[in-house]
Amino acid sequence: MTAETADRAADDAPGSRRREQRGWYFYDFACSVYSTSVLTVFVGPYLTSVAKAAADADGFVHPLGIPVRAGSVFAYAVSVSVLLAVLVMPLAGAAADRTGRKKPLLAASAYLGAAATAGMFFLDGDRYLLGAFLLIVANASLAVSMVLYNAYLPQIAQPAERDAVSSRGWAFGYASGALVLVLDLVLYTGHDAFGLSESEAVRICLASAGLWWGAFTLIPLHRLRDRRVPPGGEGTVPSGWRQLLGTLRDMRRHPLTLSFLLAYLVYNDGVQTVISQASIYGSEELGLDQTTLIVAVLLVQVLAVAGALGMGRLARSYGARRTILGSLAVWTLILAAGYFLPAGAPVWFFGLAAAIGLVLGGSQALSRSLFSHLVPAGKEAEYFSAYEMSDRGLSWLGPLVFGLAYQLTGSYRDAIISLVIFFALGFVLLARVPMRRAVAAAGNPVPDRI
């Protein structure tokens, strides 16, 4: 039996697949805590407070001699991290394809991100540059690790299993995010009882997310296995860029698929920016405390699952595109409501969080399933790789717009309402895509409702 035949036999064995699948779920369980506790809740307001401590009398810090409003530091750091990830992701993907050794690369990116997150414990005083640097490293590392993590899915699950396996991983991530947020809430609200200052409690919450990320990454690294590269499959690292460009050139033969992808990139950038900047808006503009923000994010976590299931049922009745268009209208109303939200009113902020949760999971899940109908047969992995790369590639623009709006106006209300353009433009672009014709042009059977 050749090594390649042995790999194939192991892949076909149900017991072997299930073992890898169970290990695979745990990377989502490990890293989702960073997305919820660190990026969504704690680091934005805390880094902003550190930057303000370093600001001059006019509220500006001066990295590399450039005047930057202290309130824009977090948004700019997120943008830089995404740009860095876009540069590294094709190289990491090409190296994994060339060598067949995804696991060492996954380990390197995961533990670099976990170490940077744990290092946030030392973010105090006026060390805003340290905070921005650690945020950039952690955020970029997470993006790179997710490319490698997702690349395992076609290897550990047969086509009929992939929806279920992918959904379970998503559920594991939401479960860990909610669990750790509850623990963070206990520590933060009871910091006096634990003999900690508020700053120390926040820094422990940040650092513990890095420790959680690193600890639970051991499970997928133990259970996942690398596959041998077939003869002739070796390439050079730059081939990652060539493959991506080749896929985009191939997409030109399917202009309607590209039209949908453009619409998705625009409105999804708005979604990601609202999620990453909501805690800054709540703390700085609305004057809400950290406890309120944690409870609001927990509410989003819980309702996102219900929202995804509910929007899935709506899609069966009205079609996925109409349901997504409806969700984009709701996103626009959410931003408008956020603009007029009164300061110091947690109840209204919880209402806004509930609305976000109800449209968050569904709009992203339905977008992915809708795109799957537009992928030519035999090119699934190739097109979804470009889908993810393009998604990451544009998701720096929303935080940049948010940061610039605050930089120019000094108002977070103006910054949040500036994001309406992403949902409005995304709505128009998606509404112009003739979905039934697009599915047929990709060579796929046209569903009764789409």
PDB file of N, CA and C in Angstrom, residues 7 17 37 50 60 153 212 234 238 282 318 327 368 391 407 417:
ATOM      1  N   ASP A   7      -3.261   7.262   3.155  1.00  0.00           N
ATOM      2  CA  ASP A   7      -3.932   8.510   3.542  1.00  0.00           C
ATOM      3  C   ASP A   7      -5.406   8.483   3.141  1.00  0.00           C
ATOM      4  N   ARG A  17     -12.278   9.917  10.729  1.00  0.00           N
ATOM      5  CA  ARG A  17     -12.841  11.231  10.407  1.00  0.00           C
ATOM      6  C   ARG A  17     -13.471  11.877  11.629  1.00  0.00           C
ATOM      7  N   SER A  37     -14.342  38.146  23.757  1.00  0.00           N
ATOM      8  CA  SER A  37     -13.888  38.847  24.964  1.00  0.00           C
ATOM      9  C   SER A  37     -12.930  39.987  24.655  1.00  0.00           C
ATOM     10  N   VAL A  50      -6.182  53.996  27.425  1.00  0.00           N
ATOM     11  CA  VAL A  50      -4.726  54.083  27.522  1.00  0.00           C
ATOM     12  C   VAL A  50      -4.199  55.158  26.570  1.00  0.00           C
ATOM     13  N   PHE A  60      -4.808  64.340  21.119  1.00  0.00           N
ATOM     14  CA  PHE A  60      -4.092  63.642  20.053  1.00  0.00           C
ATOM     15  C   PHE A  60      -2.869  62.917  20.612  1.00  0.00           C
ATOM     16  N   LEU A 153     -11.245  21.417   6.513  1.00  0.00           N
ATOM     17  CA  LEU A 153     -12.615  20.937   6.403  1.00  0.00           C
ATOM     18  C   LEU A 153     -12.822  19.965   5.247  1.00  0.00           C
ATOM     19  N   TRP A 212      -6.464  30.833  27.279  1.00  0.00           N
ATOM     20  CA  TRP A 212      -7.524  29.908  26.820  1.00  0.00           C
ATOM     21  C   TRP A 212      -7.246  29.490  25.378  1.00  0.00           C
ATOM     22  N   GLU A 234       3.862  19.915  -5.525  1.00  0.00           N
ATOM     23  CA  GLU A 234       4.709  20.884  -4.858  1.00  0.00           C
ATOM     24  C   GLU A 234       4.754  22.183  -5.646  1.00  0.00           C
ATOM     25  N   PRO A 238       5.406  31.833  -3.643  1.00  0.00           N
ATOM     26  CA  PRO A 238       4.682  32.827  -4.425  1.00  0.00           C
ATOM     27  C   PRO A 238       3.508  32.274  -5.210  1.00  0.00           C
ATOM     28  N   GLY A 282     -20.373  52.289  22.610  1.00  0.00           N
ATOM     29  CA  GLY A 282     -21.119  52.194  23.854  1.00  0.00           C
ATOM     30  C   GLY A 282     -20.414  52.850  25.014  1.00  0.00           C
ATOM     31  N   TYR A 318     -39.106  32.729   1.425  1.00  0.00           N
ATOM     32  CA  TYR A 318     -38.986  33.905   0.568  1.00  0.00           C
ATOM     33  C   TYR A 318     -37.722  33.922  -0.290  1.00  0.00           C
ATOM     34  N   SER A 327     -32.450  41.764   5.783  1.00  0.00           N
ATOM     35  CA  SER A 327     -31.525  41.944   6.911  1.00  0.00           C
ATOM     36  C   SER A 327     -30.689  43.202   6.738  1.00  0.00           C
ATOM     37  N   ARG A 368     -23.107  32.925   2.741  1.00  0.00           N
ATOM     38  CA  ARG A 368     -22.210  31.832   2.377  1.00  0.00           C
ATOM     39  C   ARG A 368     -22.949  30.774   1.561  1.00  0.00           C
ATOM     40  N   ASP A 391     -12.761  38.592   1.368  1.00  0.00           N
ATOM     41  CA  ASP A 391     -13.457  39.085   2.553  1.00  0.00           C
ATOM     42  C   ASP A 391     -12.475  39.760   3.499  1.00  0.00           C
ATOM     43  N   GLN A 407     -11.959  60.945  13.419  1.00  0.00           N
ATOM     44  CA  GLN A 407     -10.790  61.838  13.324  1.00  0.00           C
ATOM     45  C   GLN A 407     -11.212  63.226  12.840  1.00  0.00           C
ATOM     46  N   ILE A 417     -22.797  56.459  12.063  1.00  0.00           N
ATOM     47  CA  ILE A 417     -23.758  56.649  10.971  1.00  0.00           C
ATOM     48  C   ILE A 417     -23.049  56.611   9.617  1.00  0.00           C
TER      49      ILE A 417
END
